[in-house]
Short mmCIF file of N, CA, C and O in Angstrom, two decimals:
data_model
loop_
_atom_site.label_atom_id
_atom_site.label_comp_id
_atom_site.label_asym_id
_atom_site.label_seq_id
_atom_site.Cartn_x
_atom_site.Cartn_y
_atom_site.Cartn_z
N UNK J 27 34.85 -186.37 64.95
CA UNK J 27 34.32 -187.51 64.24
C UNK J 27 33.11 -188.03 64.99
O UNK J 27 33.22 -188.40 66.16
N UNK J 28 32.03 -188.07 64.39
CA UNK J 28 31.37 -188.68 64.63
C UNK J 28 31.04 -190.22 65.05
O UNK J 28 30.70 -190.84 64.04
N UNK J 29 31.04 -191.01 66.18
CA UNK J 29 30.82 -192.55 66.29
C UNK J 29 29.44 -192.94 66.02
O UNK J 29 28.52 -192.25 66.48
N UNK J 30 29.14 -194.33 65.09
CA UNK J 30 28.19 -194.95 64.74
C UNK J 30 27.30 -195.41 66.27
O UNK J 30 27.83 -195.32 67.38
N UNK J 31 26.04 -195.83 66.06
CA UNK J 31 25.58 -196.09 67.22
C UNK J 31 26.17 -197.31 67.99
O UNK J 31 26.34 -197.27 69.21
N UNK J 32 26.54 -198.59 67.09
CA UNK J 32 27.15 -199.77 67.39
C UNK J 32 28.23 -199.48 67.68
O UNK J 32 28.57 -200.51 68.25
N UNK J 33 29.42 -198.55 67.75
CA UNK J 33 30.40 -198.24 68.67
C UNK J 33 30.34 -197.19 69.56
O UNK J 33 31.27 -197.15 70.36
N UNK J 34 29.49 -196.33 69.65
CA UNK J 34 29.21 -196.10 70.90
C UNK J 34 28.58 -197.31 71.71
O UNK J 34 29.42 -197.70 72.53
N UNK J 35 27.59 -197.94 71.77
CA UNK J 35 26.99 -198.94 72.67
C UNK J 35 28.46 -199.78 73.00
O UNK J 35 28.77 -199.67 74.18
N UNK J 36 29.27 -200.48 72.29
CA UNK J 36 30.46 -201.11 72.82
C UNK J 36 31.08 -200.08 73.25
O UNK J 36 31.20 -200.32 74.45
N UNK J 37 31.58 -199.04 73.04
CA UNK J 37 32.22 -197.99 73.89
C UNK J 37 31.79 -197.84 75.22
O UNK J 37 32.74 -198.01 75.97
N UNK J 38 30.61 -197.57 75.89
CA UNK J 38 29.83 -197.24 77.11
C UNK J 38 29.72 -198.88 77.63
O UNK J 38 29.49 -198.98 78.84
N UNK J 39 29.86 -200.07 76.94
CA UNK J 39 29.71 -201.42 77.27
C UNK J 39 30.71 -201.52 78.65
O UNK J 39 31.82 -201.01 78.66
N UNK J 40 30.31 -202.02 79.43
CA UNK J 40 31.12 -202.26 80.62
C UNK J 40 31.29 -203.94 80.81
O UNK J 40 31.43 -204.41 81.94
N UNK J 41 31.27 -204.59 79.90
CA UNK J 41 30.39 -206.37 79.83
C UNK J 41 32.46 -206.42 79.30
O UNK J 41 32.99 -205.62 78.52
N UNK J 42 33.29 -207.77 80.12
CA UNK J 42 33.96 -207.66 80.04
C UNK J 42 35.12 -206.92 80.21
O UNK J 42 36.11 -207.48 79.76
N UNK J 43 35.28 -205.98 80.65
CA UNK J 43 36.31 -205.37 81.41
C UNK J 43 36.72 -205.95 82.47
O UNK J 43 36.14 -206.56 83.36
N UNK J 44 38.25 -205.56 82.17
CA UNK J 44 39.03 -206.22 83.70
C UNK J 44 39.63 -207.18 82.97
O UNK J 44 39.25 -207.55 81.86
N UNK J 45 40.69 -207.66 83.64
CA UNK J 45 41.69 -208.55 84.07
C UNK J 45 41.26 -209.78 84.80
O UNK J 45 40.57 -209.67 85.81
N UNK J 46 41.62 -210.92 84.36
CA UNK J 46 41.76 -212.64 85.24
C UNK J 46 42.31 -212.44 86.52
O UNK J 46 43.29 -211.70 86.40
N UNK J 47 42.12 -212.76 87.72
CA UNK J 47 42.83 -212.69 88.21
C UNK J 47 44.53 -214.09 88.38
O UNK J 47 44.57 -215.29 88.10
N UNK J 48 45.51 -213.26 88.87
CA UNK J 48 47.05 -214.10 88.11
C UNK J 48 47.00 -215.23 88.81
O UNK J 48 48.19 -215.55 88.86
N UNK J 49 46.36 -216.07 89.41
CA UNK J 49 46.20 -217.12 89.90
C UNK J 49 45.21 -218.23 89.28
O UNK J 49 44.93 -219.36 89.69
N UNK J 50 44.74 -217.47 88.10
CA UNK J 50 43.80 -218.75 87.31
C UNK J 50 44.43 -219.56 85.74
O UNK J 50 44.76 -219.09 84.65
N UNK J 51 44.40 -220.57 86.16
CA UNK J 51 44.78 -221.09 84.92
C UNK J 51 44.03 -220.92 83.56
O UNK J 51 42.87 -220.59 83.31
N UNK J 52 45.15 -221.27 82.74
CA UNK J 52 44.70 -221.34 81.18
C UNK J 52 43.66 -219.88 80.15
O UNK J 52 42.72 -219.64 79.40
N UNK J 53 45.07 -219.21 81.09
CA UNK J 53 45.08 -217.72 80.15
C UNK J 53 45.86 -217.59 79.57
O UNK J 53 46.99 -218.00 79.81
N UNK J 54 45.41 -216.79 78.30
CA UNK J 54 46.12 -216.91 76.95
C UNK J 54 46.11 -215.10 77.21
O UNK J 54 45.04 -214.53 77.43
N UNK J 55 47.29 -214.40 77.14
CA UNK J 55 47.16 -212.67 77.55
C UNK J 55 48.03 -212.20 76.49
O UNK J 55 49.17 -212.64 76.31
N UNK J 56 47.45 -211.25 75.75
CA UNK J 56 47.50 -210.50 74.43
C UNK J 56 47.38 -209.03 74.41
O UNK J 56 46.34 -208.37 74.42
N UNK J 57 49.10 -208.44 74.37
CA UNK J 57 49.12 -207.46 74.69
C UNK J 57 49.49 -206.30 73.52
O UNK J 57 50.67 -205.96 73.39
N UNK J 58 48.66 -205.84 72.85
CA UNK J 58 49.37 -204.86 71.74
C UNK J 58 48.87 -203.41 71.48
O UNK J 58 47.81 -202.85 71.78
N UNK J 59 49.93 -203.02 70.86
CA UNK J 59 49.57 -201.48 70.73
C UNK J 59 49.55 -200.70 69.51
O UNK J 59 49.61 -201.26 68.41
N UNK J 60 49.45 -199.29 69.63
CA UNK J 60 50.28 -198.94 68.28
C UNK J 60 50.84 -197.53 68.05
O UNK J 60 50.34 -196.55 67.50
N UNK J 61 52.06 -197.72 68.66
CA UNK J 61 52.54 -196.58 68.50
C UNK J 61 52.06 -194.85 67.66
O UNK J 61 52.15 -193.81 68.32
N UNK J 62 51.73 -194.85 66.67
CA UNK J 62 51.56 -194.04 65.92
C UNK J 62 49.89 -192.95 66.52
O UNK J 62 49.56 -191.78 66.32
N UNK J 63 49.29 -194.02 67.24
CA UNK J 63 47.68 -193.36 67.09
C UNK J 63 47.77 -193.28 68.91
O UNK J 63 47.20 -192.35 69.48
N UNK J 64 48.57 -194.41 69.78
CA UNK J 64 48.63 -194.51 71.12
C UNK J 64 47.55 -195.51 71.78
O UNK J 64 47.39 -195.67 72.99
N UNK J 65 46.78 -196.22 70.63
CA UNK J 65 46.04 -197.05 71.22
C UNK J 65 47.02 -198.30 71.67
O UNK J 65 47.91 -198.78 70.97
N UNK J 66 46.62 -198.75 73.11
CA UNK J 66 46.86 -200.11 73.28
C UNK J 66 46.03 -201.08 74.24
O UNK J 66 45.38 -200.51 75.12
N UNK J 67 45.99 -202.33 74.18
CA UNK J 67 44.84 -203.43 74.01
C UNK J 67 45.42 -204.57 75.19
O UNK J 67 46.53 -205.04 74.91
N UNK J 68 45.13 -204.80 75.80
CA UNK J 68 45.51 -205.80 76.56
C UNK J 68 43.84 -207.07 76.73
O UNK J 68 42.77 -206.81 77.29
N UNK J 69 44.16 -208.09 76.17
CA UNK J 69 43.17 -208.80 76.06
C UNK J 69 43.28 -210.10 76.68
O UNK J 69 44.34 -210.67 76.44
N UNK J 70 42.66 -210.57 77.25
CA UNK J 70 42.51 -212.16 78.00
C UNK J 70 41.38 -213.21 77.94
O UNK J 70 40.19 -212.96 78.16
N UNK J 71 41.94 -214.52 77.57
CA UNK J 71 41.07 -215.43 77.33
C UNK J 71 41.40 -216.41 77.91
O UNK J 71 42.49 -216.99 77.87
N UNK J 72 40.23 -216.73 78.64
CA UNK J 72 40.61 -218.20 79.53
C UNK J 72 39.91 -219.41 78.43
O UNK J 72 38.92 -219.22 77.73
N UNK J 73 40.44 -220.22 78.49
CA UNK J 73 40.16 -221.56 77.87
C UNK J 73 40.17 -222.63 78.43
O UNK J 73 41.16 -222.91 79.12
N UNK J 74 39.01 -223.62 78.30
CA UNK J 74 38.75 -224.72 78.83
C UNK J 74 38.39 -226.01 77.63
O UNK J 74 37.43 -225.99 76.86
N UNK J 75 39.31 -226.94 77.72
CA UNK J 75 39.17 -227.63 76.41
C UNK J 75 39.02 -227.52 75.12
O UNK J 75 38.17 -228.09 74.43
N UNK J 76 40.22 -226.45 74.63
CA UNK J 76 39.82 -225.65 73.62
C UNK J 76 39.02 -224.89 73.09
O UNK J 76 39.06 -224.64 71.88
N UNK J 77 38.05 -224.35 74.00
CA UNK J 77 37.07 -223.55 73.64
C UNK J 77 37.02 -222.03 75.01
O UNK J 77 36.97 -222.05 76.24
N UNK J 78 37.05 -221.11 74.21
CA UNK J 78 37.52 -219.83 74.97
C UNK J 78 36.31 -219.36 75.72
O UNK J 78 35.66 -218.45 75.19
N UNK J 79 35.88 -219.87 76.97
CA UNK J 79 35.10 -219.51 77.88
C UNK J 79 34.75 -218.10 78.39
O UNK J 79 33.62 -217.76 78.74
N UNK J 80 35.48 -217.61 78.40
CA UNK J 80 35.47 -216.28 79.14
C UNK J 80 36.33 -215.31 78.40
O UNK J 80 36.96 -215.74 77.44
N UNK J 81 36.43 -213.89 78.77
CA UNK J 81 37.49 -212.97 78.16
C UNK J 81 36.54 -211.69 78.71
O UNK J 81 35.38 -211.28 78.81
N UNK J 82 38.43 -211.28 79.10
CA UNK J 82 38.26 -209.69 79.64
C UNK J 82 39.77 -208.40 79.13
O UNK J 82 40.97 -208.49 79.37
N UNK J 83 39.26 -207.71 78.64
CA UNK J 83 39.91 -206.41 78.00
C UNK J 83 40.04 -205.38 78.58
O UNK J 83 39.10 -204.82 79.14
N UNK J 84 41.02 -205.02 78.56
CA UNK J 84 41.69 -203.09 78.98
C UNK J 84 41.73 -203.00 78.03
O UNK J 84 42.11 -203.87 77.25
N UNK J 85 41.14 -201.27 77.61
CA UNK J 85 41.92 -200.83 76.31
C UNK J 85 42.05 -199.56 76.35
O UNK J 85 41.23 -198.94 77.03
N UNK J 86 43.12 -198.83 75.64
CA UNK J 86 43.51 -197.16 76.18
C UNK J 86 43.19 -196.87 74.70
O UNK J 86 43.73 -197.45 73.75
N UNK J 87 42.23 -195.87 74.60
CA UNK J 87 42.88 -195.13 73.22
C UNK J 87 41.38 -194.46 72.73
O UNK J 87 40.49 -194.38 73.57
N UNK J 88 41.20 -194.09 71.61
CA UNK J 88 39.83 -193.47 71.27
C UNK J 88 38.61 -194.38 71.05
O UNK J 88 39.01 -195.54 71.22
N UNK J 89 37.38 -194.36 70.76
CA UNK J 89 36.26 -194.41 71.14
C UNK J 89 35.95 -195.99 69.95
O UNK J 89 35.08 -196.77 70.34
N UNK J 90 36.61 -196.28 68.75
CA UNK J 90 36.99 -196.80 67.73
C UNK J 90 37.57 -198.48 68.59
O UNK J 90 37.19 -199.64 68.76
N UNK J 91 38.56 -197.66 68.86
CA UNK J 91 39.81 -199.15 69.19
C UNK J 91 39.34 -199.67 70.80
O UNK J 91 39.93 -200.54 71.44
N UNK J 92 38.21 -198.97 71.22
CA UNK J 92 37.63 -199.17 72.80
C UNK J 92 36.46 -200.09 72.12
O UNK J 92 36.49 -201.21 72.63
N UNK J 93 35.67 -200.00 71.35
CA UNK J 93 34.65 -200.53 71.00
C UNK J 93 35.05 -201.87 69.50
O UNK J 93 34.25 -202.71 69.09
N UNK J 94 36.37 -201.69 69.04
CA UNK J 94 36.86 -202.99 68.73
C UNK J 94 37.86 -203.81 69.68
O UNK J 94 38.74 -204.57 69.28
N UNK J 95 37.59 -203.56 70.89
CA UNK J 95 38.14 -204.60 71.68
C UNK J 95 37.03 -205.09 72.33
O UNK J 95 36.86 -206.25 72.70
N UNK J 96 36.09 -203.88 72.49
CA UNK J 96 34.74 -204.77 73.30
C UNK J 96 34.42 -205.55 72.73
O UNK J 96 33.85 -206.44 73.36
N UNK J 97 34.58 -205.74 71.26
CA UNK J 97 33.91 -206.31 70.05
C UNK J 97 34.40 -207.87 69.91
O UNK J 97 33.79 -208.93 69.91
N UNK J 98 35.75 -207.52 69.81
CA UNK J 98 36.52 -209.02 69.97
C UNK J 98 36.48 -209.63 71.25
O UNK J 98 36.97 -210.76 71.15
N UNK J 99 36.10 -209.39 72.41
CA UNK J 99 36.50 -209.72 73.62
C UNK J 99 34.61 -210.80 73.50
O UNK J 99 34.33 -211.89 73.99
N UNK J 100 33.87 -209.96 72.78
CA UNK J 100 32.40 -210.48 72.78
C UNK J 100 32.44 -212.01 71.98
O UNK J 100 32.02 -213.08 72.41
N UNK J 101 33.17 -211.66 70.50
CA UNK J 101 32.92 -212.06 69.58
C UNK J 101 33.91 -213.31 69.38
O UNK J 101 33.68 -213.99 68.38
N UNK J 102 35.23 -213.80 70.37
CA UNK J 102 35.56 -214.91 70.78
C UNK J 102 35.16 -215.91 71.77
O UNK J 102 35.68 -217.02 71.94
N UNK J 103 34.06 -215.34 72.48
CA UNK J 103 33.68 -216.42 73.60
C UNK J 103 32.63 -217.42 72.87
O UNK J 103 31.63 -217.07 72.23
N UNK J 104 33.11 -218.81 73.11
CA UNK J 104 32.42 -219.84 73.05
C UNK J 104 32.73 -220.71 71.53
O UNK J 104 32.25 -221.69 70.97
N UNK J 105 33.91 -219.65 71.25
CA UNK J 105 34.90 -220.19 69.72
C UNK J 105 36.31 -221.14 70.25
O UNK J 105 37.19 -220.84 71.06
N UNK J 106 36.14 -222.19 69.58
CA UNK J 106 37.55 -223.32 69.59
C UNK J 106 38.42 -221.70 69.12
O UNK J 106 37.95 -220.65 68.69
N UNK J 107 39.95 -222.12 69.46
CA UNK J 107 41.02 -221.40 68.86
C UNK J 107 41.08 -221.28 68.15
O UNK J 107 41.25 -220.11 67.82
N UNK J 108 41.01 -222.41 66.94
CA UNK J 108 41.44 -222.21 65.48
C UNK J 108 39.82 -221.23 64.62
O UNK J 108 39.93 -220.60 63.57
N UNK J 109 38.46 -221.37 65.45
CA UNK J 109 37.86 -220.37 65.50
C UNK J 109 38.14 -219.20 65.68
O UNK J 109 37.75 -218.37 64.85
N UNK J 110 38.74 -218.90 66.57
CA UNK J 110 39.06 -217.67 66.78
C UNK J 110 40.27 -216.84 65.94
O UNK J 110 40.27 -215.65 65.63
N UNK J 111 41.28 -217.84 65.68
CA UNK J 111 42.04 -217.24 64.90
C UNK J 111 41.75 -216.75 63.56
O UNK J 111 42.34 -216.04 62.75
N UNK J 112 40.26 -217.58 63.64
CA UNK J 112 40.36 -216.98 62.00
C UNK J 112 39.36 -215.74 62.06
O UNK J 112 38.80 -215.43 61.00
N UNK J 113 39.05 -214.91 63.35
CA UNK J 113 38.13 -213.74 63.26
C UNK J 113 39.63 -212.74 62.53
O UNK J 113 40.85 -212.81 62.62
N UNK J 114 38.35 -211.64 61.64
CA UNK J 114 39.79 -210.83 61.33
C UNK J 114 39.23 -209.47 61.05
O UNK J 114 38.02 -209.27 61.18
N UNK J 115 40.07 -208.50 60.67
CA UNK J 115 39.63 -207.53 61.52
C UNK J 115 38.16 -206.64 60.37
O UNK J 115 37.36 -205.75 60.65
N UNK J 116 38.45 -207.57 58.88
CA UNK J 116 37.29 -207.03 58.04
C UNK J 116 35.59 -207.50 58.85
O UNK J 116 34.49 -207.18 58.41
N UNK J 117 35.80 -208.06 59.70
CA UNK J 117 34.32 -208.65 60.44
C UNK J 117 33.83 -207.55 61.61
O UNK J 117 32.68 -207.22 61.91
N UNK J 118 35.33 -207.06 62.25
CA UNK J 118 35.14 -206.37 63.00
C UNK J 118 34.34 -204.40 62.47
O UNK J 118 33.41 -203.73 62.92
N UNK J 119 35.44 -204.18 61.29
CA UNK J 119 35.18 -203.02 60.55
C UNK J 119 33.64 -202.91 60.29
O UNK J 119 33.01 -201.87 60.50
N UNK J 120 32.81 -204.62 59.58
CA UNK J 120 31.41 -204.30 58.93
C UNK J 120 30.54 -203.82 60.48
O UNK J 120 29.88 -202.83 60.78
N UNK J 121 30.96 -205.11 61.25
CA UNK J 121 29.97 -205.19 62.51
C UNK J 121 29.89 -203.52 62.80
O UNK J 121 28.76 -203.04 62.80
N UNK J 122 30.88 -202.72 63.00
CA UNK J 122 30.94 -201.54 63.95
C UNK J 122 30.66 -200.59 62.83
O UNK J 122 30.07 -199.55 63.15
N UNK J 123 30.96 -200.73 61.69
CA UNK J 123 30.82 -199.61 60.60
C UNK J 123 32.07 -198.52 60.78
O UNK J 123 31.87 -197.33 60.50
N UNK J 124 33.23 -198.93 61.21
CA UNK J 124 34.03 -198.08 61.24
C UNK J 124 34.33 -197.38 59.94
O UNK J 124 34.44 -197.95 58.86
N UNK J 125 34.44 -196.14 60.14
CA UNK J 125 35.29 -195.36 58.77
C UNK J 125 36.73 -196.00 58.63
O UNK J 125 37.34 -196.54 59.56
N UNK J 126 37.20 -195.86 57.26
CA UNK J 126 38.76 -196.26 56.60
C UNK J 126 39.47 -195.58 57.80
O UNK J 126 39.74 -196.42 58.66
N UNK J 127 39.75 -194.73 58.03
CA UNK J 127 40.53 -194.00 59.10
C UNK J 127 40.79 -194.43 60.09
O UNK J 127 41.83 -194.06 60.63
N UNK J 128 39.86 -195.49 60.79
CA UNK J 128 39.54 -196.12 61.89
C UNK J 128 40.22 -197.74 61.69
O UNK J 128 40.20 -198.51 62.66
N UNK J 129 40.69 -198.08 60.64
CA UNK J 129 41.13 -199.77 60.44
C UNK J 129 41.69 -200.21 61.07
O UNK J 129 41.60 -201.41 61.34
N UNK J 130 42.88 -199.02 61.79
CA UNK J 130 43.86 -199.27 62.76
C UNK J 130 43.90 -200.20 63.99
O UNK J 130 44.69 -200.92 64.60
N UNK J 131 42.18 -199.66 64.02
CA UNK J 131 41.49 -200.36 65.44
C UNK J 131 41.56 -201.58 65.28
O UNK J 131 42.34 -202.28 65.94
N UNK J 132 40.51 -202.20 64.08
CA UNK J 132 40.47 -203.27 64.16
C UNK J 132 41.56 -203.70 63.58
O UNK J 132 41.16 -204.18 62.52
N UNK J 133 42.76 -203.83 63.63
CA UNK J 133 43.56 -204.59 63.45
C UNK J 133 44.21 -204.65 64.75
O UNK J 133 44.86 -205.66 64.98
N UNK J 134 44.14 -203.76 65.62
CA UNK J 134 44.65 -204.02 66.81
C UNK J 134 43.74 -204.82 67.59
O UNK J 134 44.21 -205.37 68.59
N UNK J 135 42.06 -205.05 67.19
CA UNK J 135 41.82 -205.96 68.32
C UNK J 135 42.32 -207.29 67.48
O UNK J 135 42.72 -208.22 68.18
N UNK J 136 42.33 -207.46 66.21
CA UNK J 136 42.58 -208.90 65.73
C UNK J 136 43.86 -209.35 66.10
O UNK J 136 44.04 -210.53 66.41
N UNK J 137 45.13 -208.17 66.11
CA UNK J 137 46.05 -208.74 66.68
C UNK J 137 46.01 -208.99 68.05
O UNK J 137 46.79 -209.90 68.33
N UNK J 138 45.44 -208.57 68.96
CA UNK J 138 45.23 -208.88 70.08
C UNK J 138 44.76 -210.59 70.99
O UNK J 138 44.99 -211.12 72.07
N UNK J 139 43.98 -210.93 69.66
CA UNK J 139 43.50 -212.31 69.90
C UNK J 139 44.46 -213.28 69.73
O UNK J 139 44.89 -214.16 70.47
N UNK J 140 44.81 -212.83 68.13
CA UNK J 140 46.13 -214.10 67.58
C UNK J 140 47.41 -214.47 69.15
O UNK J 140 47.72 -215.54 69.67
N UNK J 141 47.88 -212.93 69.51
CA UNK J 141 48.56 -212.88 70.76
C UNK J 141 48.18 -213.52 71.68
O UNK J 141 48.69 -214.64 71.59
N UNK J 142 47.29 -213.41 72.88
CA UNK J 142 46.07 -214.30 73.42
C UNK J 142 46.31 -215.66 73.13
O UNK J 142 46.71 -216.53 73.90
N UNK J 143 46.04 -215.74 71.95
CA UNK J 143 46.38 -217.58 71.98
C UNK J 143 47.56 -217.90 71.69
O UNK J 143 47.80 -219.04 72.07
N UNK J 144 48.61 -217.28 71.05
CA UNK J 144 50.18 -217.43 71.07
C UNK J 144 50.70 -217.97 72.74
O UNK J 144 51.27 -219.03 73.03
N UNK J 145 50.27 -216.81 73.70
CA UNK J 145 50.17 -216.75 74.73
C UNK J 145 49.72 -218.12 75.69
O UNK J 145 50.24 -218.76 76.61
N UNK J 146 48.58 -218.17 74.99
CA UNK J 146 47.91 -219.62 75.96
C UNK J 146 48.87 -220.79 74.99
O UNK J 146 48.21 -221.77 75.30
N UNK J 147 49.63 -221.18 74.33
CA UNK J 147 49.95 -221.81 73.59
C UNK J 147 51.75 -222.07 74.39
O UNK J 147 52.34 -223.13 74.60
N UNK J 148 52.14 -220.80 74.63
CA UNK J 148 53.45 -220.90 74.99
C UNK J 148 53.28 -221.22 76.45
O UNK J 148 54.06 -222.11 76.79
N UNK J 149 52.60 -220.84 77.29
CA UNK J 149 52.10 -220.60 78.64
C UNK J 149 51.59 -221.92 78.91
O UNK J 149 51.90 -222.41 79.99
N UNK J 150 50.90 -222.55 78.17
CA UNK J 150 50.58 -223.96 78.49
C UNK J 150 51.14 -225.09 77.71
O UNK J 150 50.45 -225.89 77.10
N UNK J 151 52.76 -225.10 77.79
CA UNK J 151 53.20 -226.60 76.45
C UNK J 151 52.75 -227.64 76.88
O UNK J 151 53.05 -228.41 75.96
N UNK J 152 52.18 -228.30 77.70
CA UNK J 152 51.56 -229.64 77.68
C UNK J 152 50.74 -229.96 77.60
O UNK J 152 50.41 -231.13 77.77
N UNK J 153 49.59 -228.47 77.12
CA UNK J 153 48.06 -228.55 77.08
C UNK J 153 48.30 -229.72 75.87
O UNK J 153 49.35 -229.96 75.27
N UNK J 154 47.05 -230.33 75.72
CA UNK J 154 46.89 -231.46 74.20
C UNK J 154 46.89 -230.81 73.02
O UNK J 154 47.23 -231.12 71.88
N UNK J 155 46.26 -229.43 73.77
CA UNK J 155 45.51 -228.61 72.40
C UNK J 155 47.22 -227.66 71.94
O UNK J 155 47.06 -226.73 71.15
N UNK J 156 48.48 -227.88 72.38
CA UNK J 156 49.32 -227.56 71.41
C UNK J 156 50.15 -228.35 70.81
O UNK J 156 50.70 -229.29 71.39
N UNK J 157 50.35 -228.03 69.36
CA UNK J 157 50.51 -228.37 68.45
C UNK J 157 51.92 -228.50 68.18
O UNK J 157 52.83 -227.67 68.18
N UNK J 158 51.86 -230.31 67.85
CA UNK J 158 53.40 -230.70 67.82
C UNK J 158 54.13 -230.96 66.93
O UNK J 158 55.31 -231.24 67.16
#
């Protein structure tokens, strides 16, 4: 299969990679996979007053689901949560031009985010920003 130029460039992207280190507060960590294809996504977003400052991604799998995590990991910084929750994965598909075959991906980085903030949500109950 051929990759579009916009997922190769997030594929070879090195902007965001890596892990928080486990001593910083107000990470939201979003871990999913998918059995069937073997991609899986581990995604992190630090947040500061409801607005997702930073974010860094691992991701295992083909060239597709590597370049829709670079994609989401880009495309949540500097979004409130309820921003972010509403990225989904048809934004991700146009941006990268993935083929139908490829949807898989972006649904694994979108689930990846929703997780992420599930995450910062359970991980922080006394933040203001959860919802009572």
């Amino acid at each position: 299969m051929l990759y579009s130029k916009k997922v190769l460039r997030y594929y070879h992207s090195n902007k965001n990679v890596g892990s928080f280190p486990e001593n910083v507060n107000n990470i939201g960590t979003g871990i999913v996979g998918s059995p069937s294809c073997g991609d899986v996504l581990k995604l992190q977003l630090k947040i500061e007053n409801g607005v997702i400052i930073d974010s860094k991604y691992k991701a295992y799998g083909c060239g597709s689901a590597i370049a829709s995590s670079a994609l989401a990991a880009e495309l949540v910084q500097g979004k409130t949560l309820d921003q972010a929750m509403d990225i989904k994965n048809d934004e991700i598909i146009n941006e990268l031009g993935l083929p139908p075959i490829k949807t898989h991906c972006s649904v694994l980085a979108e689930a990846a985010v929703k997780a992420a903030i599930a995450s910062f949500y359970t991980t922080n109950p006394s933040s203001s920003l959860v919802k009572k």
